[in-house]
């Protein structure tokens, strides 16, 4: 390691050991870990003028995420638990077309506790454990250039001087500019066929009320649903709601580009709920200030066979590497797993970027691509989801479809939560054995290519911030 001093005020001439691009959940989790490596000269840069705290969303952190965070710094988990609600039960409601009719309810205990916590509270917990002098906001990355002879990378920013580092970690989210620079021919984010509105609002007493441990989903149909609602307590008396509607293409209110407090977004959600006669959900939305409602189109990224370039001097992490459909709730958890594995690789192999990248990719790429494909299978993407279901049916023709899906879901949860053991599969299991998962990933790669024509990707003009 080259230098024990934290980053200087300008630091223009210095070459950092490690530069993290992106101060979201994954980048910050890694930063907390790096704080435990004395002598490593590292810096985190973030595009926004300050680290974001408002996104109107919540994350569910299961055993895999908690384990990764605990290994990075036990204080993260201690603090996350202070702000989180503990979910112990799941309830899936399917409502009939007649709002006066009885819903079909499928209730089951969760195999392991799920800590549900506001995204912003998680971000704050992580940020509070990072030395402020290590963070530079207002740095919007535009790409990078590798100087192979000198063994470092120059990262370019909008209206800011370059910053050089020996290892650059692109943790800049689903629209990653680092990823575009690394893989120019990679298609942009893939539209998942959903528009999404969500908010967290303060409801005094809600975290101690009966049912606050229930993760509740409500749909209008068991299979081909056009609307899905999540109601989840987010801890500290915050209540989370999410309304997700199918949409043939990204369709923002008033032709805008979404975000927080879009004028007309609340009325749009209310109108759809009114059509369905879902009065209870309408009350939830009605009680929320429009400024607290976030509108998004839902995107994922296609799995990449490798996450590093330039001899390991540039590596991707989190959504930049593997953004996925949020249905199974694994986006942040897998970013935490990445941060943990990257921390271990740096600790073990610094100053050898090639060895760091090799160990990190061996631990992460296959596992993440399984989870991404699993999530994509749940997204109801035309063609792809049915192809993925056909794969499972072929592998296990003895399993009736609906039961098979529940059994498969449970087995996947078991495997996911077994992290960091059995990273590539649970030997002897039906759906998640290493052999089944390998065949699954191979099938999904072929199916994704076959159905590519029917899928929409975000134009590169929306990613680049040149
Ligand atoms: C509605 C919704 C529900 C979700 N629910 C769950 C859940 O229940 N469980 C779960 O585990 N996950 C969930 N997720 C996913 C989770 O939020 C993400 O997977 C997670 O935040 C990924 O972390 P990240 O650090 O890779 O990316 P992010 O947290 O998105 O951070 C990326 C950071 O990079 C910055 N950045 C972007 N571009 C640049 C640039 N050019 N230069 C510099 N900085 C840049 C951004 O400002 C941001 O701070 C959900 C997501 C959504 C949208």
Short mmCIF file of C-alpha atoms and ligand atoms in Angstrom, two decimals:
data_model
loop_
_atom_site.label_atom_id
_atom_site.label_comp_id
_atom_site.label_asym_id
_atom_site.label_seq_id
_atom_site.Cartn_x
_atom_site.Cartn_y
_atom_site.Cartn_z
CA UNK A 1 0.00 0.00 0.00
CA UNK A 2 1.36 3.34 -0.99
CA UNK A 3 0.20 6.07 1.29
CA UNK A 4 -1.39 6.24 4.72
CA UNK A 5 -2.82 9.75 4.28
CA UNK A 6 -6.47 10.27 3.39
CA UNK A 7 -7.17 12.02 0.12
CA UNK A 8 -5.95 15.62 0.15
CA UNK A 9 -8.12 18.63 -0.60
CA UNK A 10 -7.31 18.67 -4.29
CA UNK A 11 -5.17 15.58 -4.75
CA UNK A 12 -4.78 16.32 -8.47
CA UNK A 13 -1.29 14.92 -8.83
CA UNK A 14 -1.67 11.96 -6.63
CA UNK A 15 -2.50 8.49 -7.76
CA UNK A 16 -4.94 6.82 -5.44
CA UNK A 17 -4.72 3.14 -4.70
CA UNK A 18 -8.48 2.66 -5.04
CA UNK A 19 -11.19 4.93 -6.45
CA UNK A 20 -14.85 4.01 -5.94
CA UNK A 21 -17.14 5.68 -8.49
CA UNK A 22 -20.65 5.95 -7.00
CA UNK A 23 -21.78 6.58 -3.43
CA UNK A 24 -24.92 4.40 -3.39
CA UNK A 25 -25.48 1.36 -1.21
CA UNK A 26 -22.78 -0.83 -2.80
CA UNK A 27 -20.09 1.85 -3.07
CA UNK A 28 -20.63 3.03 0.50
CA UNK A 29 -20.64 -0.52 1.91
CA UNK A 30 -17.25 -1.12 0.29
CA UNK A 31 -16.02 2.25 1.59
CA UNK A 32 -16.89 1.21 5.16
CA UNK A 33 -14.81 -1.95 4.66
CA UNK A 34 -11.86 -0.07 3.14
CA UNK A 35 -11.82 2.11 6.26
CA UNK A 36 -10.44 -0.96 8.01
CA UNK A 37 -7.40 -1.26 5.73
CA UNK A 38 -4.83 1.14 7.16
CA UNK A 39 -2.34 2.42 4.65
CA UNK A 40 -4.65 2.09 1.66
CA UNK A 41 -5.12 5.44 -0.05
CA UNK A 42 -8.64 5.46 -1.39
CA UNK A 43 -11.38 7.86 -2.38
CA UNK A 44 -15.09 7.65 -3.22
CA UNK A 45 -16.63 10.00 -5.77
CA UNK A 46 -20.34 10.61 -6.27
CA UNK A 47 -22.19 12.45 -9.05
CA UNK A 48 -24.83 14.04 -6.82
CA UNK A 49 -24.05 17.18 -4.83
CA UNK A 50 -24.64 15.21 -1.65
CA UNK A 51 -25.12 11.56 -0.81
CA UNK A 52 -28.80 10.83 -1.54
CA UNK A 53 -31.09 9.90 1.28
CA UNK A 54 -34.53 10.16 -0.34
CA UNK A 55 -35.66 7.55 -2.86
CA UNK A 56 -39.10 6.76 -1.47
CA UNK A 57 -38.20 3.12 -1.31
CA UNK A 58 -37.27 0.41 1.13
CA UNK A 59 -34.95 -2.54 0.93
CA UNK A 60 -35.41 -5.94 2.50
CA UNK A 61 -32.16 -7.25 3.94
CA UNK A 62 -32.06 -11.01 4.44
CA UNK A 63 -29.38 -13.27 5.89
CA UNK A 64 -27.03 -13.00 2.90
CA UNK A 65 -27.01 -9.19 3.02
CA UNK A 66 -26.67 -9.08 6.79
CA UNK A 67 -23.77 -11.53 6.73
CA UNK A 68 -21.92 -9.50 4.10
CA UNK A 69 -22.48 -6.26 6.05
CA UNK A 70 -21.46 -7.87 9.35
CA UNK A 71 -18.14 -8.94 7.80
CA UNK A 72 -17.53 -5.43 6.47
CA UNK A 73 -18.21 -3.85 9.86
CA UNK A 74 -20.47 -5.21 12.65
CA UNK A 75 -21.59 -1.64 13.41
CA UNK A 76 -23.49 -1.55 10.09
CA UNK A 77 -25.75 -4.40 11.15
CA UNK A 78 -26.13 -3.04 14.66
CA UNK A 79 -27.33 0.29 13.24
CA UNK A 80 -29.46 -1.21 10.44
CA UNK A 81 -31.35 -3.19 13.09
CA UNK A 82 -32.08 0.03 15.01
CA UNK A 83 -33.99 1.44 12.04
CA UNK A 84 -35.49 -1.73 10.55
CA UNK A 85 -38.71 -3.63 11.01
CA UNK A 86 -38.49 -7.41 11.27
CA UNK A 87 -40.68 -9.18 8.73
CA UNK A 88 -41.67 -12.74 9.63
CA UNK A 89 -44.63 -13.51 7.35
CA UNK A 90 -45.54 -13.11 3.69
CA UNK A 91 -49.07 -12.69 2.40
CA UNK A 92 -49.98 -12.79 -1.27
CA UNK A 93 -53.49 -11.50 -2.06
CA UNK A 94 -55.17 -12.03 -5.41
CA UNK A 95 -58.25 -9.84 -5.67
CA UNK A 96 -61.25 -10.75 -7.82
CA UNK A 97 -62.56 -8.38 -10.50
CA UNK A 98 -65.55 -7.63 -8.23
CA UNK A 99 -64.12 -5.52 -5.38
CA UNK A 100 -66.87 -6.85 -3.09
CA UNK A 101 -65.57 -10.42 -3.59
CA UNK A 102 -63.20 -12.22 -1.25
CA UNK A 103 -59.50 -12.20 -2.19
CA UNK A 104 -57.58 -15.44 -2.47
CA UNK A 105 -54.89 -15.23 0.22
CA UNK A 106 -51.72 -17.26 0.31
CA UNK A 107 -50.00 -16.76 3.68
CA UNK A 108 -46.72 -18.32 4.70
CA UNK A 109 -44.10 -17.75 7.37
CA UNK A 110 -40.75 -16.52 6.03
CA UNK A 111 -38.05 -19.16 6.36
CA UNK A 112 -35.79 -16.48 7.87
CA UNK A 113 -36.41 -13.02 9.26
CA UNK A 114 -36.30 -10.16 6.77
CA UNK A 115 -35.16 -6.73 7.97
CA UNK A 116 -37.10 -4.10 6.05
CA UNK A 117 -35.62 -0.63 6.21
CA UNK A 118 -35.92 2.64 4.33
CA UNK A 119 -33.35 2.95 1.54
CA UNK A 120 -32.42 6.38 2.91
CA UNK A 121 -31.87 5.07 6.43
CA UNK A 122 -29.57 2.34 5.07
CA UNK A 123 -27.64 4.91 3.08
CA UNK A 124 -27.25 7.09 6.18
CA UNK A 125 -26.10 4.18 8.34
CA UNK A 126 -23.35 3.43 5.80
CA UNK A 127 -22.38 7.06 5.19
CA UNK A 128 -21.98 7.72 8.91
CA UNK A 129 -19.26 5.06 9.05
CA UNK A 130 -17.20 6.61 6.24
CA UNK A 131 -14.59 9.27 6.99
CA UNK A 132 -16.00 12.43 5.26
CA UNK A 133 -12.60 13.40 3.80
CA UNK A 134 -12.73 10.21 1.71
CA UNK A 135 -15.88 11.32 -0.14
CA UNK A 136 -16.11 13.87 -2.98
CA UNK A 137 -19.59 14.67 -4.22
CA UNK A 138 -20.40 16.60 -7.40
CA UNK A 139 -18.13 14.29 -9.46
CA UNK A 140 -20.10 13.01 -12.42
CA UNK A 141 -18.00 10.39 -14.15
CA UNK A 142 -17.83 10.49 -17.97
CA UNK A 143 -15.58 7.46 -18.53
CA UNK A 144 -11.99 6.45 -18.10
CA UNK A 145 -8.67 5.97 -19.90
CA UNK A 146 -6.16 3.28 -19.01
CA UNK A 147 -2.42 3.96 -18.94
CA UNK A 148 -1.20 0.38 -19.09
CA UNK A 149 2.49 1.24 -18.99
CA UNK A 150 2.07 3.32 -15.86
CA UNK A 151 -0.37 0.81 -14.31
CA UNK A 152 -3.11 3.28 -13.51
CA UNK A 153 -6.43 4.59 -14.78
CA UNK A 154 -7.51 8.19 -15.28
CA UNK A 155 -11.21 8.69 -14.55
CA UNK A 156 -12.83 11.63 -16.35
CA UNK A 157 -15.54 13.87 -14.88
CA UNK A 158 -17.91 16.52 -16.09
CA UNK A 159 -16.34 19.95 -15.39
CA UNK A 160 -13.80 18.46 -12.96
CA UNK A 161 -10.17 17.36 -13.36
CA UNK A 162 -9.35 13.69 -13.87
CA UNK A 163 -8.62 11.51 -10.86
CA UNK A 164 -6.07 8.70 -11.19
CA UNK A 165 -6.09 5.40 -9.38
CA UNK A 166 -4.55 1.93 -9.62
CA UNK A 167 -7.86 0.20 -9.04
CA UNK A 168 -11.13 1.84 -10.11
CA UNK A 169 -14.41 0.34 -8.96
CA UNK A 170 -17.48 1.31 -10.98
CA UNK A 171 -20.37 1.33 -8.49
CA UNK A 172 -22.39 3.88 -10.42
CA UNK A 173 -25.70 2.08 -10.57
CA UNK A 174 -28.03 0.75 -13.25
CA UNK A 175 -27.14 3.49 -15.78
CA UNK A 176 -23.42 2.95 -15.18
CA UNK A 177 -21.12 5.10 -17.29
CA UNK A 178 -18.20 2.96 -16.10
CA UNK A 179 -19.93 -0.07 -17.63
CA UNK A 180 -20.55 1.74 -20.92
CA UNK A 181 -16.88 2.68 -21.06
CA UNK A 182 -15.81 -0.86 -20.27
CA UNK A 183 -18.23 -2.58 -22.67
CA UNK A 184 -19.17 -0.14 -25.47
CA UNK A 185 -21.24 -2.75 -27.34
CA UNK A 186 -23.25 -3.78 -24.28
CA UNK A 187 -26.90 -2.77 -24.74
CA UNK A 188 -28.17 -0.26 -22.17
CA UNK A 189 -30.59 -1.06 -19.35
CA UNK A 190 -33.43 -3.38 -20.43
CA UNK A 191 -37.02 -2.26 -19.83
CA UNK A 192 -38.83 -4.84 -17.70
CA UNK A 193 -42.37 -3.96 -18.74
CA UNK A 194 -43.35 -2.09 -15.56
CA UNK A 195 -43.94 1.44 -14.39
CA UNK A 196 -43.57 1.84 -10.64
CA UNK A 197 -44.69 4.35 -8.02
CA UNK A 198 -43.59 4.13 -4.41
CA UNK A 199 -43.35 6.13 -1.21
CA UNK A 200 -42.54 5.84 2.47
CA UNK A 201 -44.62 7.90 4.85
CA UNK A 202 -44.53 8.40 8.58
CA UNK A 203 -47.48 6.70 10.27
CA UNK A 204 -47.17 6.96 14.07
CA UNK A 205 -47.66 3.58 15.73
CA UNK A 206 -47.42 1.62 12.47
CA UNK A 207 -44.31 -0.35 13.44
CA UNK A 208 -45.94 -1.75 16.56
CA UNK A 209 -49.40 -2.33 15.06
CA UNK A 210 -50.74 -5.84 14.50
CA UNK A 211 -49.59 -7.13 11.10
CA UNK A 212 -46.54 -4.86 10.89
CA UNK A 213 -44.38 -7.97 10.43
CA UNK A 214 -46.26 -8.95 7.25
CA UNK A 215 -44.77 -8.49 3.77
CA UNK A 216 -47.99 -8.00 1.81
CA UNK A 217 -48.46 -8.15 -1.95
CA UNK A 218 -51.77 -7.59 -3.73
CA UNK A 219 -52.44 -8.44 -7.37
CA UNK A 220 -55.38 -8.43 -9.73
CA UNK A 221 -54.57 -11.87 -11.14
CA UNK A 222 -52.53 -14.87 -10.13
CA UNK A 223 -50.47 -15.03 -13.31
CA UNK A 224 -51.06 -12.29 -15.89
CA UNK A 225 -51.43 -9.45 -13.45
CA UNK A 226 -51.57 -5.86 -14.69
CA UNK A 227 -51.07 -4.32 -11.27
CA UNK A 228 -49.21 -5.35 -8.15
CA UNK A 229 -49.10 -3.50 -4.84
CA UNK A 230 -46.66 -3.98 -1.97
CA UNK A 231 -47.47 -2.81 1.55
CA UNK A 232 -44.57 -3.24 3.95
CA UNK A 233 -43.63 -1.64 7.23
CA UNK A 234 -40.20 0.00 6.91
CA UNK A 235 -39.39 0.40 10.62
CA UNK A 236 -39.42 3.48 12.90
CA UNK A 237 -43.11 4.01 12.14
CA UNK A 238 -42.62 4.36 8.41
CA UNK A 239 -45.01 2.63 6.06
CA UNK A 240 -43.97 1.74 2.51
CA UNK A 241 -46.28 1.31 -0.46
CA UNK A 242 -45.47 0.46 -4.02
CA UNK A 243 -47.78 0.28 -7.01
CA UNK A 244 -46.39 -1.49 -10.06
CA UNK A 245 -48.30 -1.54 -13.34
CA UNK A 246 -47.49 -3.33 -16.55
CA UNK A 247 -46.65 -1.02 -19.44
CA UNK A 248 -45.71 -1.82 -23.03
CA UNK A 249 -42.97 0.82 -22.93
CA UNK A 250 -41.63 3.40 -20.43
CA UNK A 251 -44.49 5.83 -19.99
CA UNK A 252 -43.82 8.75 -17.65
CA UNK A 253 -46.46 11.17 -16.39
CA UNK A 254 -46.69 14.36 -18.46
CA UNK A 255 -44.00 13.03 -20.84
CA UNK A 256 -41.30 13.65 -18.23
CA UNK A 257 -38.61 11.29 -17.00
CA UNK A 258 -39.97 10.32 -13.59
CA UNK A 259 -38.33 10.94 -10.22
CA UNK A 260 -39.73 12.37 -6.99
CA UNK A 261 -42.89 14.48 -6.79
CA UNK A 262 -43.90 14.35 -10.47
CA UNK A 263 -47.03 16.54 -10.86
CA UNK A 264 -49.96 14.32 -11.82
CA UNK A 265 -48.30 11.07 -10.73
CA UNK A 266 -50.51 10.68 -7.67
CA UNK A 267 -53.69 11.27 -9.68
CA UNK A 268 -52.55 8.67 -12.21
CA UNK A 269 -52.10 6.00 -9.55
CA UNK A 270 -55.37 6.96 -7.85
CA UNK A 271 -57.26 6.71 -11.13
CA UNK A 272 -56.07 3.14 -11.74
CA UNK A 273 -56.88 2.11 -8.16
CA UNK A 274 -60.31 3.71 -8.52
CA UNK A 275 -60.99 1.61 -11.64
CA UNK A 276 -60.22 -1.50 -9.61
CA UNK A 277 -62.21 -0.35 -6.59
CA UNK A 278 -59.25 -0.90 -4.25
CA UNK A 279 -60.39 1.61 -1.63
CA UNK A 280 -57.90 0.55 1.08
CA UNK A 281 -54.89 1.14 -1.18
CA UNK A 282 -56.42 4.40 -2.39
CA UNK A 283 -56.50 5.60 1.22
CA UNK A 284 -52.81 4.77 1.57
CA UNK A 285 -51.91 6.72 -1.60
CA UNK A 286 -54.34 9.55 -0.82
CA UNK A 287 -52.65 10.09 2.56
CA UNK A 288 -49.24 10.51 0.87
CA UNK A 289 -47.99 13.90 -0.21
CA UNK A 290 -47.29 13.88 -3.97
CA UNK A 291 -43.80 15.23 -3.28
CA UNK A 292 -42.99 11.95 -1.50
CA UNK A 293 -44.07 9.73 -4.41
CA UNK A 294 -41.35 8.42 -6.75
CA UNK A 295 -42.11 7.44 -10.32
CA UNK A 296 -39.80 5.01 -12.13
CA UNK A 297 -39.66 2.74 -15.12
CA UNK A 298 -38.14 -0.60 -14.14
CA UNK A 299 -34.89 -1.73 -15.77
CA UNK A 300 -32.32 -4.47 -15.40
CA UNK A 301 -28.98 -5.19 -17.09
CA UNK A 302 -28.05 -8.28 -19.06
CA UNK A 303 -25.58 -10.57 -17.27
CA UNK A 304 -21.97 -9.91 -18.26
CA UNK A 305 -19.45 -12.75 -18.59
CA UNK A 306 -16.71 -10.64 -16.94
CA UNK A 307 -16.76 -7.58 -14.70
CA UNK A 308 -13.19 -6.36 -15.10
CA UNK A 309 -10.99 -4.79 -17.76
CA UNK A 310 -7.50 -3.44 -18.25
CA UNK A 311 -5.77 -6.26 -16.38
CA UNK A 312 -8.02 -5.84 -13.36
CA UNK A 313 -7.44 -2.08 -13.00
CA UNK A 314 -11.18 -1.44 -13.60
CA UNK A 315 -13.92 -3.54 -11.99
CA UNK A 316 -17.71 -3.23 -11.72
CA UNK A 317 -19.77 -3.64 -8.54
CA UNK A 318 -23.48 -3.63 -7.62
CA UNK A 319 -26.17 -2.54 -10.07
CA UNK A 320 -23.47 -1.44 -12.54
CA UNK A 321 -22.49 -5.10 -12.86
CA UNK A 322 -25.83 -6.84 -12.36
CA UNK A 323 -28.91 -4.59 -11.94
CA UNK A 324 -31.89 -6.91 -11.65
CA UNK A 325 -35.68 -6.96 -11.40
CA UNK A 326 -36.50 -5.95 -7.82
CA UNK A 327 -39.22 -8.61 -7.36
CA UNK A 328 -37.06 -11.07 -5.36
CA UNK A 329 -35.56 -8.12 -3.41
CA UNK A 330 -31.93 -9.04 -4.03
CA UNK A 331 -30.49 -5.88 -5.65
CA UNK A 332 -28.97 -4.31 -2.57
CA UNK A 333 -28.17 -7.64 -0.96
CA UNK A 334 -26.08 -8.74 -3.91
CA UNK A 335 -24.38 -5.32 -3.95
CA UNK A 336 -23.45 -5.94 -0.29
CA UNK A 337 -22.13 -9.40 -1.20
CA UNK A 338 -20.02 -7.76 -3.95
CA UNK A 339 -18.66 -5.19 -1.50
CA UNK A 340 -17.74 -7.92 0.97
CA UNK A 341 -15.96 -10.04 -1.66
CA UNK A 342 -14.17 -7.02 -3.12
CA UNK A 343 -13.01 -6.04 0.37
CA UNK A 344 -11.65 -9.57 0.96
CA UNK A 345 -9.89 -9.60 -2.41
CA UNK A 346 -8.24 -6.20 -1.83
CA UNK A 347 -7.21 -7.21 1.68
CA UNK A 348 -5.63 -10.38 0.41
CA UNK A 349 -4.06 -9.30 -2.87
CA UNK A 350 -3.25 -5.59 -2.76
CA UNK A 351 -1.29 -4.25 -4.73
CA UNK A 352 -2.07 -6.80 -7.45
CA UNK A 353 -5.22 -5.69 -9.35
CA UNK A 354 -5.17 -8.77 -11.60
CA UNK A 355 -5.29 -11.10 -8.60
CA UNK A 356 -7.97 -8.95 -6.93
CA UNK A 357 -10.17 -9.03 -10.02
CA UNK A 358 -9.67 -12.77 -10.54
CA UNK A 359 -10.68 -13.67 -6.97
CA UNK A 360 -13.60 -11.23 -6.99
CA UNK A 361 -14.96 -12.41 -10.33
CA UNK A 362 -14.64 -16.06 -9.35
CA UNK A 363 -16.70 -15.35 -6.24
CA UNK A 364 -19.28 -13.12 -7.87
CA UNK A 365 -19.96 -13.37 -11.61
CA UNK A 366 -21.62 -16.79 -11.75
CA UNK A 367 -23.65 -16.33 -8.56
CA UNK A 368 -24.89 -12.89 -9.61
CA UNK A 369 -25.86 -14.05 -13.09
CA UNK A 370 -27.95 -16.86 -11.55
CA UNK A 371 -29.77 -14.33 -9.34
CA UNK A 372 -30.23 -11.87 -12.22
CA UNK A 373 -31.72 -14.55 -14.45
CA UNK A 374 -33.88 -15.84 -11.62
CA UNK A 375 -35.19 -12.29 -11.09
CA UNK A 376 -35.75 -11.79 -14.83
CA UNK A 377 -37.77 -15.01 -14.85
CA UNK A 378 -40.06 -13.47 -12.22
CA UNK A 379 -40.52 -10.25 -14.18
CA UNK A 380 -43.06 -11.73 -16.62
CA UNK A 381 -40.99 -10.53 -19.58
CA UNK A 382 -42.74 -11.69 -22.70
CA UNK A 383 -40.97 -14.69 -24.18
CA UNK A 384 -38.11 -14.82 -21.72
CA UNK A 385 -40.12 -15.68 -18.58
CA UNK A 386 -42.07 -18.45 -20.30
CA UNK A 387 -38.85 -19.79 -21.78
CA UNK A 388 -37.28 -19.88 -18.31
CA UNK A 389 -40.34 -21.63 -16.86
CA UNK A 390 -40.17 -24.15 -19.70
CA UNK A 391 -36.56 -24.85 -18.72
CA UNK A 392 -37.58 -25.73 -15.15
CA UNK A 393 -40.49 -27.79 -16.39
CA UNK A 394 -38.17 -29.75 -18.64
CA UNK A 395 -35.66 -30.27 -15.85
CA UNK A 396 -38.37 -31.45 -13.43
CA UNK A 397 -41.40 -32.68 -15.39
CA UNK A 398 -42.73 -34.33 -12.23
CA UNK A 399 -43.45 -30.97 -10.57
CA UNK A 400 -46.82 -29.29 -11.24
CA UNK A 401 -46.27 -25.68 -12.20
CA UNK A 402 -47.72 -23.69 -9.24
CA UNK A 403 -46.35 -26.01 -6.54
CA UNK A 404 -43.07 -26.21 -8.39
CA UNK A 405 -42.76 -22.43 -8.36
CA UNK A 406 -43.31 -22.23 -4.58
CA UNK A 407 -40.88 -25.04 -3.90
CA UNK A 408 -38.34 -23.47 -6.24
CA UNK A 409 -38.78 -20.07 -4.59
CA UNK A 410 -38.11 -21.58 -1.14
CA UNK A 411 -35.08 -23.46 -2.39
CA UNK A 412 -33.68 -20.31 -3.98
CA UNK A 413 -34.18 -18.39 -0.71
CA UNK A 414 -32.33 -21.14 1.14
CA UNK A 415 -29.45 -21.03 -1.32
CA UNK A 416 -29.31 -17.20 -1.38
CA UNK A 417 -29.26 -17.01 2.40
CA UNK A 418 -26.57 -19.67 2.70
CA UNK A 419 -24.03 -17.01 1.58
CA UNK A 420 -21.02 -17.17 1.79
CA UNK A 421 -21.20 -20.97 1.89
CA UNK A 422 -22.09 -22.90 -1.26
CA UNK A 423 -21.83 -19.83 -3.48
CA UNK A 424 -22.29 -21.84 -6.67
CA UNK A 425 -25.18 -24.02 -5.49
CA UNK A 426 -26.47 -26.39 -2.82
CA UNK A 427 -25.18 -29.87 -3.64
CA UNK A 428 -27.95 -32.47 -3.82
CA UNK A 429 -30.81 -29.95 -3.99
CA UNK A 430 -33.49 -30.15 -6.66
CA UNK A 431 -33.44 -26.69 -8.22
CA UNK A 432 -30.29 -25.07 -6.89
CA UNK A 433 -27.66 -27.79 -7.20
CA UNK A 434 -24.46 -26.49 -8.85
CA UNK A 435 -25.30 -28.56 -11.97
CA UNK A 436 -28.89 -27.27 -12.23
CA UNK A 437 -27.76 -23.67 -11.75
CA UNK A 438 -25.03 -23.98 -14.37
CA UNK A 439 -27.54 -25.40 -16.88
CA UNK A 440 -30.00 -22.64 -15.87
CA UNK A 441 -27.51 -19.85 -16.62
CA UNK A 442 -26.58 -21.42 -19.95
CA UNK A 443 -30.23 -21.77 -20.90
CA UNK A 444 -30.99 -18.17 -19.90
CA UNK A 445 -28.10 -16.82 -21.97
CA UNK A 446 -29.44 -18.61 -25.06
CA UNK A 447 -33.05 -17.60 -24.29
CA UNK A 448 -32.07 -13.96 -23.74
CA UNK A 449 -30.31 -13.88 -27.11
CA UNK A 450 -33.28 -15.56 -28.79
CA UNK A 451 -35.81 -13.07 -27.42
CA UNK A 452 -33.62 -9.99 -27.76
CA UNK A 453 -35.65 -8.55 -30.63
CA UNK A 454 -38.76 -8.25 -28.43
CA UNK A 455 -36.96 -6.40 -25.65
CA UNK A 456 -36.39 -2.65 -25.30
CA UNK A 457 -33.14 -1.09 -24.12
CA UNK A 458 -32.49 2.42 -22.88
CA UNK A 459 -30.78 4.52 -25.60
CA UNK A 460 -27.13 5.23 -24.84
CA UNK A 461 -27.89 8.99 -24.92
CA UNK A 462 -29.71 8.49 -21.61
CA UNK A 463 -26.67 6.85 -20.01
CA UNK A 464 -23.77 8.94 -21.17
CA UNK A 465 -23.25 12.15 -19.25
CA UNK A 466 -20.59 13.51 -21.58
C1 LIG B 1 -38.39 0.41 -6.24
C2 LIG B 1 -37.17 -0.37 -5.85
C3 LIG B 1 -37.26 -1.37 -4.87
C4 LIG B 1 -36.13 -2.08 -4.46
N1 LIG B 1 -36.26 -3.03 -3.47
C5 LIG B 1 -35.17 -3.74 -3.07
C6 LIG B 1 -35.25 -4.72 -2.01
O1 LIG B 1 -36.32 -4.96 -1.42
N2 LIG B 1 -34.12 -5.39 -1.65
C7 LIG B 1 -32.93 -5.16 -2.25
O2 LIG B 1 -31.92 -5.80 -1.88
N3 LIG B 1 -32.81 -4.23 -3.25
C8 LIG B 1 -33.89 -3.52 -3.67
N4 LIG B 1 -33.78 -2.59 -4.67
C9 LIG B 1 -32.50 -2.43 -5.37
C10 LIG B 1 -31.44 -1.60 -4.67
O3 LIG B 1 -31.91 -0.32 -4.32
C11 LIG B 1 -30.21 -1.48 -5.59
O4 LIG B 1 -29.94 -2.73 -6.15
C12 LIG B 1 -28.98 -0.98 -4.84
O5 LIG B 1 -29.18 0.34 -4.43
C13 LIG B 1 -27.73 -1.11 -5.70
O6 LIG B 1 -26.64 -0.42 -5.12
P1 LIG B 1 -25.55 0.28 -6.05
O7 LIG B 1 -24.58 0.93 -5.12
O8 LIG B 1 -25.03 -0.67 -7.04
O9 LIG B 1 -26.35 1.35 -6.89
P2 LIG B 1 -27.08 2.66 -6.34
O10 LIG B 1 -27.49 2.48 -4.93
O11 LIG B 1 -28.08 3.03 -7.36
O12 LIG B 1 -25.93 3.75 -6.33
C14 LIG B 1 -25.30 4.23 -7.50
C15 LIG B 1 -24.67 5.56 -7.14
O13 LIG B 1 -23.86 5.98 -8.23
C16 LIG B 1 -24.10 7.37 -8.45
N5 LIG B 1 -23.80 7.64 -9.87
C17 LIG B 1 -24.57 7.35 -10.93
N6 LIG B 1 -23.96 7.75 -12.05
C18 LIG B 1 -22.78 8.28 -11.68
C19 LIG B 1 -21.70 8.87 -12.39
N7 LIG B 1 -21.73 8.99 -13.73
N8 LIG B 1 -20.63 9.33 -11.70
C20 LIG B 1 -20.58 9.22 -10.34
N9 LIG B 1 -21.59 8.68 -9.62
C21 LIG B 1 -22.66 8.22 -10.29
C22 LIG B 1 -25.57 7.55 -8.11
O14 LIG B 1 -25.89 8.90 -7.85
C23 LIG B 1 -25.70 6.65 -6.89
O15 LIG B 1 -25.40 7.33 -5.70
C24 LIG B 1 -34.88 -1.83 -5.08
C25 LIG B 1 -34.77 -0.83 -6.07
C26 LIG B 1 -35.90 -0.12 -6.46
C27 LIG B 1 -35.76 0.97 -7.51
#
